[in-house]
Coordinates of N, CA and C in Angstrom, one line a residue:
M1 N -15.9 14.6 -2.5 CA -14.6 15.1 -1.6 C -13.8 16.0 -2.4
K2 N -13.4 16.9 -1.4 CA -12.4 17.9 -2.1 C -11.1 17.6 -1.7
E3 N -10.0 18.4 -1.6 CA -8.6 18.2 -1.1 C -8.5 18.1 0.2
A4 N -9.1 19.1 0.7 CA -9.1 19.5 2.0 C -9.9 18.4 2.7
D5 N -11.0 18.0 2.3 CA -11.4 16.5 2.7 C -10.7 15.5 2.8
W6 N -10.0 15.4 1.7 CA -9.3 14.0 1.4 C -8.1 14.1 2.6
L7 N -7.3 15.2 2.6 CA -6.2 15.4 3.4 C -6.4 15.4 5.0
G8 N -7.9 15.7 5.4 CA -8.5 15.8 6.7 C -9.2 14.4 7.2
A9 N -9.6 13.5 6.0 CA -10.2 12.5 6.5 C -9.5 11.5 7.4
T10 N -10.6 11.1 8.4 CA -10.0 10.2 9.6 C -10.8 8.7 9.5
D11 N -11.4 8.5 8.4 CA -12.4 7.1 8.4 C -11.8 6.5 6.7
P12 N -10.8 5.3 7.0 CA -10.5 4.9 5.6 C -11.6 4.4 4.8
Q13 N -12.7 4.0 5.2 CA -14.1 3.7 4.6 C -14.5 4.2 3.7
T14 N -14.5 5.7 4.3 CA -15.3 6.9 3.5 C -14.2 7.0 2.4
M15 N -12.8 7.1 2.6 CA -11.9 7.6 1.8 C -11.9 6.5 0.6
L16 N -11.7 5.1 0.5 CA -12.1 4.3 0.1 C -13.4 4.2 -1.1
T17 N -14.5 4.6 -0.6 CA -15.6 4.8 -1.1 C -15.4 6.1 -2.2
F18 N -14.5 6.8 -1.7 CA -14.5 8.2 -2.9 C -13.4 7.7 -3.6
L19 N -12.7 6.5 -3.7 CA -11.7 6.0 -4.5 C -12.4 5.4 -5.6
R20 N -13.7 4.6 -5.3 CA -13.8 4.0 -6.2 C -14.2 4.3 -7.6
R21 N -13.7 3.2 -8.8 CA -13.6 3.3 -10.1 C -12.8 4.5 -10.4
K22 N -12.3 5.2 -9.6 CA -11.1 6.4 -9.8 C -9.7 6.1 -10.1
V23 N -9.2 4.7 -9.5 CA -8.1 4.6 -9.4 C -7.9 3.1 -9.8
S24 N -6.5 2.6 -9.6 CA -6.4 1.1 -10.3 C -6.5 0.2 -9.4
D25 N -6.8 -1.0 -9.8 CA -6.7 -2.2 -9.2 C -5.2 -2.2 -8.5
R26 N -4.3 -2.3 -8.8 CA -2.8 -2.5 -8.7 C -2.9 -1.8 -7.2
K27 N -3.5 -0.5 -7.3 CA -2.9 0.3 -5.9 C -3.9 0.0 -5.2
L28 N -5.3 -0.3 -5.6 CA -6.2 -0.8 -4.4 C -5.3 -1.9 -3.5
R29 N -5.2 -3.0 -4.5 CA -4.5 -4.3 -3.9 C -3.3 -4.1 -3.2
L30 N -2.5 -3.3 -3.6 CA -1.3 -2.8 -2.9 C -1.3 -2.4 -1.4
F31 N -2.5 -1.5 -1.6 CA -2.9 -0.9 0.1 C -3.4 -2.1 0.6
A32 N -4.1 -3.0 0.2 CA -4.7 -4.2 0.9 C -3.6 -4.7 1.8
V33 N -2.5 -4.9 0.6 CA -1.2 -5.8 1.1 C -0.6 -5.2 2.3
A34 N -0.3 -3.5 2.0 CA 0.3 -2.8 3.2 C -0.1 -2.9 4.4
S35 N -1.6 -3.0 4.4 CA -2.3 -2.9 5.7 C -2.3 -4.0 6.3
C36 N -2.1 -5.5 5.6 CA -1.9 -6.3 6.3 C -0.6 -6.3 7.1
S37 N 0.6 -5.6 6.5 CA 1.7 -5.5 7.5 C 1.7 -4.6 8.7
W38 N 0.5 -4.0 9.1 CA 0.2 -3.5 10.4 C -0.3 -4.5 11.2
A39 N -1.0 -5.0 11.0 CA -1.6 -6.2 11.7 C -0.4 -7.0 12.8
E40 N -1.0 -6.6 14.1 CA -0.4 -7.4 15.0 C -0.6 -9.0 14.9
D41 N 0.6 -9.6 14.8 CA 0.6 -10.9 14.5 C 0.9 -11.8 15.6
F42 N -0.1 -12.2 16.0 CA 0.2 -13.2 17.6 C 0.7 -15.0 16.9
M43 N 0.2 -15.2 15.5 CA 0.5 -16.5 15.0 C 0.9 -16.3 13.9
P44 N 2.4 -16.1 13.7 CA 2.9 -16.1 12.5 C 3.0 -17.3 11.8
D45 N 2.8 -17.4 10.3 CA 2.6 -19.0 9.8 C 3.1 -18.7 8.4
P46 N 3.3 -19.7 7.7 CA 3.5 -19.6 6.1 C 2.6 -19.2 5.4
H47 N 1.2 -19.8 5.8 CA 0.0 -19.8 4.9 C -0.2 -18.5 5.0
T48 N 0.2 -17.4 5.8 CA -0.4 -16.1 6.2 C 0.6 -15.4 5.1
E49 N 2.0 -15.6 5.1 CA 3.0 -15.1 4.5 C 2.9 -15.2 3.1
R50 N 2.4 -16.6 2.7 CA 2.1 -16.9 1.3 C 1.2 -16.1 0.3
L51 N -0.2 -16.1 1.4 CA -1.0 -15.0 0.8 C -0.8 -13.5 0.7
I52 N 0.2 -13.1 1.7 CA 0.5 -11.7 1.3 C 1.1 -11.6 0.2
A53 N 2.3 -12.6 0.1 CA 3.2 -12.4 -0.9 C 2.4 -12.8 -2.4
L54 N 1.5 -13.7 -2.3 CA 0.7 -13.6 -3.8 C -0.1 -12.3 -4.1
A55 N -0.7 -11.7 -3.0 CA -1.6 -10.5 -3.6 C -0.6 -9.5 -3.9
E56 N 0.6 -9.4 -3.5 CA 1.4 -8.4 -3.7 C 1.8 -8.6 -5.5
R57 N 2.2 -10.1 -5.4 CA 2.5 -10.2 -7.2 C 1.3 -10.1 -8.1
F58 N 0.3 -10.3 -7.6 CA -0.8 -10.3 -8.4 C -1.2 -9.0 -8.8
A59 N -0.9 -7.9 -7.7 CA -1.1 -6.7 -8.2 C -0.1 -6.4 -9.0
D60 N 1.1 -6.6 -9.0 CA 2.3 -6.2 -10.0 C 2.4 -7.2 -11.2
G61 N 1.4 -7.7 -11.4 CA 1.4 -8.7 -12.7 C 1.9 -10.0 -12.7
L62 N 2.4 -10.5 -11.5 CA 3.6 -11.3 -11.5 C 3.2 -12.7 -11.1
A63 N 1.6 -12.8 -11.1 CA 0.8 -13.9 -10.8 C -0.3 -13.6 -11.5
D64 N -1.0 -14.6 -11.8 CA -2.2 -14.9 -12.6 C -3.6 -15.2 -11.5
E65 N -4.8 -15.0 -12.5 CA -5.8 -15.0 -11.4 C -6.4 -16.7 -11.1
Q66 N -5.5 -17.5 -11.9 CA -5.6 -18.8 -11.3 C -4.9 -19.3 -10.1
Q67 N -3.6 -18.5 -10.1 CA -3.2 -18.7 -8.7 C -3.7 -18.2 -7.7
L68 N -4.4 -17.0 -7.9 CA -5.3 -16.2 -6.7 C -6.5 -17.4 -6.4
E69 N -7.2 -18.0 -7.5 CA -8.2 -18.9 -7.2 C -7.8 -20.1 -6.5
A70 N -6.8 -20.5 -6.9 CA -6.1 -21.8 -6.2 C -5.4 -21.5 -5.0
A71 N -5.3 -20.3 -4.5 CA -5.0 -19.9 -2.8 C -6.3 -19.9 -2.5
R72 N -7.4 -19.2 -2.5 CA -8.7 -19.1 -2.2 C -9.5 -20.3 -1.8
S73 N -9.0 -21.3 -3.2 CA -9.6 -22.7 -3.0 C -8.9 -23.9 -2.1
G74 N -7.8 -23.6 -1.6 CA -6.8 -24.7 -1.1 C -7.3 -24.9 0.4
P75 N -6.8 -25.8 0.9 CA -7.0 -26.5 2.3 C -6.9 -25.6 3.3
S76 N -6.0 -24.7 3.0 CA -5.8 -24.0 4.5 C -6.5 -22.8 4.5
F77 N -7.2 -22.3 3.4 CA -7.9 -21.0 3.5 C -9.1 -20.9 3.8
G78 N -9.2 -20.1 5.2 CA -10.6 -19.8 5.8 C -10.2 -20.6 7.3
W79 N -9.0 -21.1 7.2 CA -8.7 -21.5 8.6 C -8.6 -20.4 9.7
S80 N -8.4 -19.3 9.3 CA -8.5 -18.4 10.5 C -9.8 -18.0 11.2
G81 N -10.5 -18.5 10.2 CA -12.0 -17.8 10.8 C -12.5 -18.5 11.9
A82 N -11.5 -19.5 11.9 CA -12.2 -20.4 13.3 C -11.3 -20.2 14.6
V83 N -10.1 -19.2 14.3 CA -9.7 -18.8 15.5 C -10.3 -17.5 16.1
P84 N -10.4 -17.5 17.3 CA -11.0 -16.6 17.9 C -10.2 -15.3 18.0
C85 N -10.5 -13.9 17.7 CA -10.1 -13.0 18.0 C -9.6 -12.6 19.3
G86 N -8.7 -11.4 19.4 CA -8.4 -11.0 20.7 C -7.0 -11.5 20.6
D87 N -6.5 -11.8 22.5 CA -5.1 -12.2 22.7 C -4.6 -13.2 22.0
A88 N -5.9 -14.2 21.5 CA -5.4 -15.5 21.0 C -5.6 -15.2 19.3
G89 N -6.1 -14.3 19.1 CA -6.4 -14.2 17.4 C -5.0 -14.0 16.5
N90 N -5.1 -14.0 15.2 CA -4.3 -13.5 14.2 C -5.3 -12.7 13.4
P91 N -4.9 -11.5 13.4 CA -5.3 -10.4 12.9 C -4.6 -10.3 11.5
R92 N -3.3 -10.7 11.2 CA -2.6 -10.5 10.0 C -3.4 -11.8 9.1
G93 N -3.6 -13.1 9.7 CA -4.3 -13.9 9.0 C -5.4 -13.6 8.3
H94 N -6.1 -13.2 9.4 CA -7.5 -12.7 8.7 C -7.4 -11.7 7.5
A95 N -6.3 -10.7 7.7 CA -6.2 -9.7 6.9 C -5.9 -10.2 5.4
A96 N -4.8 -11.2 5.5 CA -4.2 -12.0 4.5 C -5.2 -12.5 3.6
E97 N -6.4 -13.4 4.0 CA -7.2 -13.9 3.4 C -8.2 -12.8 2.5
R98 N -8.1 -11.8 3.3 CA -9.2 -10.7 2.6 C -8.3 -10.1 1.5
A99 N -7.1 -10.1 1.5 CA -6.2 -9.5 0.6 C -6.2 -10.2 -1.0
V100 N -6.6 -11.5 -0.9 CA -6.7 -12.2 -2.1 C -8.1 -12.3 -2.7
Q101 N -8.9 -11.5 -2.1 CA -10.5 -11.5 -2.9 C -10.2 -11.1 -4.4
R102 N -11.5 -11.6 -5.2 CA -11.4 -11.1 -6.8 C -11.2 -9.8 -6.9
S103 N -12.3 -9.1 -6.2 CA -12.1 -7.5 -6.7 C -11.0 -7.1 -5.6
A104 N -10.2 -6.3 -6.4 CA -9.1 -5.2 -5.6 C -9.7 -4.0 -4.8
F105 N -11.0 -3.6 -4.9 CA -11.6 -3.0 -4.1 C -12.1 -3.6 -3.0
Q106 N -12.7 -4.7 -3.3 CA -13.4 -5.5 -2.2 C -12.2 -5.8 -1.3
A107 N -11.1 -6.4 -2.0 CA -10.0 -6.7 -0.8 C -9.6 -5.5 0.1
A108 N -9.5 -4.5 -0.5 CA -8.9 -3.1 0.1 C -10.1 -2.9 1.2
R109 N -11.4 -2.9 1.1 CA -12.4 -2.5 1.7 C -12.6 -3.7 3.0
E110 N -12.3 -4.7 2.6 CA -12.4 -5.9 3.5 C -11.4 -6.2 4.6
V111 N -9.9 -5.7 4.1 CA -8.7 -5.8 5.1 C -9.0 -4.5 6.1
A112 N -9.3 -3.3 5.4 CA -9.4 -2.3 6.3 C -10.6 -2.3 7.4
G113 N -11.8 -2.9 6.9 CA -12.6 -3.1 7.9 C -12.3 -4.4 8.9
H114 N -11.8 -5.3 8.7 CA -11.2 -6.2 9.4 C -10.1 -5.8 10.7
L115 N -9.3 -5.0 9.9 CA -8.5 -4.4 11.0 C -9.1 -3.2 11.9
L116 N -9.7 -2.5 11.3 CA -10.6 -1.4 12.3 C -11.4 -2.3 13.2
E117 N -11.7 -3.4 12.8 CA -12.6 -4.1 14.0 C -11.9 -5.0 15.0
F118 N -10.9 -5.8 14.5 CA -9.8 -6.4 15.4 C -8.6 -6.0 15.9
S119 N -8.3 -4.6 15.2 CA -6.8 -4.3 15.8 C -6.9 -2.8 16.1
P120 N -7.4 -2.5 17.0 CA -7.5 -1.1 17.1 C -6.3 0.0 17.1
E121 N -5.4 -0.7 17.7 CA -3.9 -0.2 17.8 C -2.9 -1.0 17.1
V122 N -1.9 -0.7 16.3 CA -0.8 -1.2 15.9 C 0.3 -0.1 16.0
P123 N 1.5 -0.8 15.9 CA 2.9 -0.1 16.2 C 2.9 0.5 14.7
D124 N 3.3 1.7 15.0 CA 3.5 2.9 13.7 C 5.2 2.7 13.6
D125 N 5.6 3.4 12.6 CA 7.2 3.2 12.0 C 8.2 3.6 13.4
A126 N 7.6 4.1 14.4 CA 8.6 4.6 15.4 C 8.5 3.7 16.3
G127 N 7.6 2.6 16.3 CA 7.3 1.5 17.2 C 6.2 2.0 18.4
N128 N 5.6 3.0 18.3 CA 4.6 3.5 19.5 C 3.1 3.0 18.9
E129 N 2.4 2.8 19.8 CA 0.9 2.1 19.5 C 0.3 3.3 18.8
A130 N -0.6 3.2 17.8 CA -1.3 4.1 17.4 C -2.5 3.6 16.6
P131 N -3.4 4.5 16.6 CA -4.9 3.8 16.5 C -4.7 3.5 14.8
V132 N -5.2 2.3 14.6 CA -5.2 2.0 13.3 C -5.7 2.5 12.0
R133 N -6.8 3.2 12.4 CA -7.6 4.3 11.9 C -6.7 5.2 10.9
D134 N -5.9 5.8 12.0 CA -4.7 6.9 11.6 C -3.9 6.4 10.6
L135 N -3.4 5.0 10.8 CA -2.3 4.5 10.0 C -3.0 4.1 8.5
L136 N -4.2 3.4 8.8 CA -4.8 3.1 7.2 C -5.2 4.4 6.3
C137 N -5.5 5.6 7.2 CA -5.7 6.9 6.5 C -4.3 7.2 6.0
A138 N -3.2 7.2 6.6 CA -2.1 7.7 6.4 C -1.6 6.6 5.1
L139 N -1.7 5.4 5.1 CA -1.7 4.5 4.0 C -2.0 5.1 2.7
L140 N -3.5 5.4 2.8 CA -4.3 5.6 1.8 C -3.6 6.9 0.9
R141 N -3.6 7.8 2.0 CA -2.9 9.1 1.3 C -1.3 9.1 0.7
D142 N -0.6 8.1 1.0 CA 0.6 7.4 0.7 C 0.6 7.0 -0.9
V143 N -0.4 6.1 -0.9 CA -0.7 5.6 -2.3 C -1.5 6.4 -3.3
F144 N -2.5 7.4 -2.9 CA -3.4 8.0 -3.7 C -3.3 9.5 -3.4
G145 N -2.5 10.0 -2.9 CA -2.3 11.4 -2.5 C -2.1 12.3 -3.6
H146 N -1.8 11.8 -4.8 CA -1.7 12.6 -5.9 C -2.7 13.2 -6.8
L147 N -4.0 12.4 -6.1 CA -5.5 12.6 -6.8 C -5.4 14.0 -7.2
F148 N -5.3 15.0 -6.2 CA -5.8 16.2 -6.7 C -4.5 17.3 -7.1
C149 N -3.6 16.5 -7.3 CA -2.4 17.3 -8.0 C -1.3 16.5 -8.4
P150 N -1.8 15.9 -9.6 CA -0.8 14.9 -10.4 C 0.7 15.4 -10.3
A151 N 1.4 14.1 -10.2 CA 2.9 14.6 -10.4 C 3.2 14.4 -11.9
L152 N 3.7 15.4 -12.3 CA 4.2 15.6 -13.8 C 5.7 15.3 -13.7
I153 N 6.5 14.2 -14.3 CA 7.6 14.2 -14.3 C 8.1 14.4 -15.5
Q154 N 9.0 15.2 -15.6 CA 9.6 15.5 -17.2 C 10.9 14.3 -17.4
P155 N 10.7 14.2 -18.8 CA 11.6 13.0 -19.1 C 13.2 13.6 -18.8
E156 N 13.4 14.7 -19.0 CA 14.9 15.1 -18.9 C 15.5 14.6 -17.2
W157 N 14.3 14.5 -16.5 CA 14.8 14.4 -15.0 C 15.2 13.0 -15.1
L158 N 14.2 12.2 -15.9 CA 14.8 10.3 -15.9 C 16.1 10.3 -16.7
S159 N 16.3 11.0 -17.7 CA 17.6 10.7 -18.5 C 19.0 11.4 -17.8
W160 N 18.8 12.1 -16.6 CA 19.7 13.1 -16.3 C 20.9 11.9 -15.4
A161 N 22.1 12.4 -15.5 CA 22.9 11.4 -14.9 C 23.1 10.0 -15.6
D162 N 23.0 9.7 -16.4 CA 22.6 8.3 -16.9 C 21.5 7.6 -16.2
G163 N 20.3 8.3 -16.3 CA 19.3 7.8 -15.9 C 19.1 7.4 -14.0
I164 N 20.0 8.0 -13.5 CA 20.1 7.7 -11.8 C 18.8 7.4 -11.3
V165 N 17.8 8.8 -11.7 CA 16.9 8.5 -11.0 C 15.9 7.5 -11.0
P166 N 15.7 6.8 -12.0 CA 14.5 5.9 -12.2 C 15.4 4.6 -11.8
K167 N 16.4 4.7 -11.7 CA 17.6 3.6 -11.1 C 17.6 3.3 -9.8
L168 N 17.4 4.6 -9.3 CA 17.3 4.6 -7.7 C 15.9 4.2 -7.3
A169 N 15.0 4.7 -8.0 CA 13.7 4.2 -7.7 C 12.9 2.9 -7.9
E170 N 13.7 2.2 -9.0 CA 13.5 1.0 -9.0 C 14.2 -0.1 -8.1
A171 N 15.6 0.5 -7.6 CA 15.8 -0.4 -6.3 C 15.1 -0.2 -5.4
I172 N 14.6 0.9 -5.0 CA 14.1 1.3 -3.8 C 12.9 0.4 -3.7
Y173 N 11.9 0.1 -5.0 CA 10.8 -0.7 -5.0 C 10.9 -1.9 -4.6
E174 N 12.0 -2.6 -5.5 CA 12.6 -3.8 -5.4 C 13.1 -4.0 -4.0
D175 N 13.8 -3.4 -3.2 CA 14.2 -4.0 -2.2 C 13.4 -3.6 -0.7
Y176 N 12.3 -2.8 -1.4 CA 11.5 -2.2 -0.3 C 12.3 -1.2 0.9
A177 N 13.0 -0.6 0.0 CA 14.2 0.5 0.7 C 13.6 1.7 1.1
F178 N 12.2 1.8 1.6 CA 11.7 3.0 1.6 C 12.6 4.0 2.4
E179 N 13.5 3.8 3.3 CA 14.0 4.5 3.8 C 15.2 5.5 3.0
R180 N 15.3 5.0 1.9 CA 16.5 5.6 0.9 C 15.4 6.5 -0.1
L181 N 14.0 6.9 0.2 CA 13.5 7.9 -0.6 C 13.8 9.1 -0.8
P182 N 14.5 9.7 0.8 CA 14.8 11.0 0.5 C 16.2 11.1 -0.5
I183 N 16.9 10.1 -0.6 CA 17.9 9.9 -1.5 C 17.4 10.3 -3.0
L184 N 16.3 9.7 -3.2 CA 15.6 9.7 -4.4 C 15.2 11.4 -4.8
A185 N 14.8 12.0 -3.3 CA 14.3 13.2 -3.5 C 15.5 14.2 -4.0
D186 N 16.7 13.9 -3.3 CA 17.8 14.4 -3.8 C 18.0 14.4 -5.3
A187 N 18.3 13.2 -5.5 CA 18.7 12.9 -7.1 C 17.4 13.6 -7.7
L188 N 16.2 13.7 -7.7 CA 15.1 14.5 -8.3 C 15.7 16.0 -8.5
E189 N 15.9 16.6 -7.3 CA 16.1 18.0 -7.3 C 17.4 18.4 -8.2
E190 N 18.3 17.4 -7.9 CA 19.6 17.7 -8.8 C 19.2 17.6 -10.2
A191 N 18.5 16.8 -10.6 CA 17.9 16.7 -11.8 C 17.2 17.8 -12.4
G192 N 16.5 18.7 -11.5 CA 15.8 19.8 -11.8 C 14.4 20.1 -11.5
C193 N 13.9 18.7 -10.7 CA 12.3 19.3 -10.5 C 12.7 19.9 -8.8
A194 N 11.6 21.0 -9.0 CA 11.4 21.9 -7.9 C 10.1 21.7 -7.4
G195 N 9.2 20.6 -7.6 CA 7.9 20.6 -7.4 C 8.1 20.3 -5.6
P196 N 7.3 21.0 -4.9 CA 7.4 20.8 -3.6 C 6.7 19.9 -3.0
G197 N 5.5 19.2 -3.9 CA 4.6 18.4 -3.2 C 5.6 17.0 -3.4
I198 N 6.1 16.5 -4.4 CA 6.7 15.3 -4.9 C 8.1 15.3 -4.0
L199 N 8.7 16.4 -3.7 CA 10.0 16.5 -2.8 C 9.6 16.3 -1.5
E200 N 8.7 17.0 -1.0 CA 8.3 16.8 0.5 C 7.6 15.7 0.9
H201 N 7.0 15.1 -0.2 CA 6.4 13.4 0.1 C 7.5 12.5 0.2
L202 N 8.5 12.6 -0.5 CA 9.7 11.6 -0.5 C 10.7 11.5 0.6
R203 N 10.7 13.0 0.9 CA 11.6 13.3 2.3 C 10.9 13.1 3.7
G204 N 9.2 13.1 3.4 CA 8.4 12.7 4.7 C 8.6 11.5 5.3
S205 N 8.4 11.6 6.7 CA 8.6 10.2 7.4 C 7.4 8.9 7.3
G206 N 6.3 9.3 6.4 CA 5.8 8.2 5.8 C 4.5 8.0 6.8
P207 N 3.7 6.8 6.8 CA 4.3 5.4 6.1 C 4.4 5.6 4.7
H208 N 5.4 4.7 3.8 CA 5.3 4.6 2.6 C 5.7 3.1 2.3
M209 N 5.1 2.7 1.1 CA 4.7 1.4 0.7 C 5.3 1.0 -0.5
R210 N 4.6 -0.1 -1.2 CA 5.0 0.0 -2.8 C 3.9 0.4 -3.0
G211 N 3.5 1.0 -4.3 CA 2.2 1.9 -4.5 C 2.4 3.6 -4.1
C212 N 3.5 3.6 -3.2 CA 3.7 5.2 -3.0 C 3.2 5.8 -4.3
W213 N 2.6 7.1 -4.0 CA 2.1 8.0 -5.4 C 3.5 8.5 -6.1
A214 N 4.2 9.2 -5.4 CA 5.7 9.6 -5.8 C 6.6 8.6 -6.2
L215 N 6.7 7.6 -5.7 CA 7.5 6.5 -6.3 C 7.2 6.0 -7.8
D216 N 5.7 5.8 -7.6 CA 5.0 5.2 -8.9 C 5.2 6.4 -9.9
A217 N 5.2 7.4 -9.5 CA 5.3 8.8 -10.3 C 6.8 8.4 -11.5
V218 N 7.3 8.4 -10.4 CA 9.0 8.3 -10.9 C 9.0 6.9 -12.2
L219 N 8.5 5.9 -11.6 CA 8.5 4.4 -12.4 C 7.7 4.4 -13.1
G220 N 6.4 5.7 -13.4 CA 5.5 5.5 -14.8 C 4.5 4.5 -14.2
R221 N 4.2 4.0 -12.9 CA 3.1 3.0 -12.9 C 1.8 3.6 -12.3
E222 N 0.8 2.8 -12.8 CA -0.6 3.6 -12.2 C -1.0 2.3 -10.8

């Protein structure tokens, strides 16, 4: 797959196949977590939210394999498999159970596959119904869009103005405040960054999520 193929891809499973063994487990797991958030949730429940939160913590090294295994073997795990899909189903619950699979690549593939099968349309950032296929591809490009043009963050940008750039980035990440990414872009530009790719991405409409390639570049995360 070349850059033009990646940018124009419309099949998230093809994109994931291309990514296999090229990217970190963290980013694959965070893609799975973010994808769960797009699933229409007919049956909100604490079990689903715990699984999603656990998968995210595990991706960032804040939970261990034993906790993941305990969730997979718990009495509530697998309950959603007995719930019929459709108007009475729980796509978010199904997706959450796939997000805690042992393999990050498996988690990403299974979440995407489930949503493609059971949630053909989901609300986008503007609240409009959009094909889930398009949203999954957009999420993949948000996380892995740097593959063909790696962002090079200069040390002087990070130290400028008493380190305001990494401080802003860390706050955005911790608060899920992706609406503040344009502010980070402004700070980067004032610090001396002139690279259109990273600035345009940070100022773009998204979707953006934890694992966003531009935000990760500033934070030094893979």
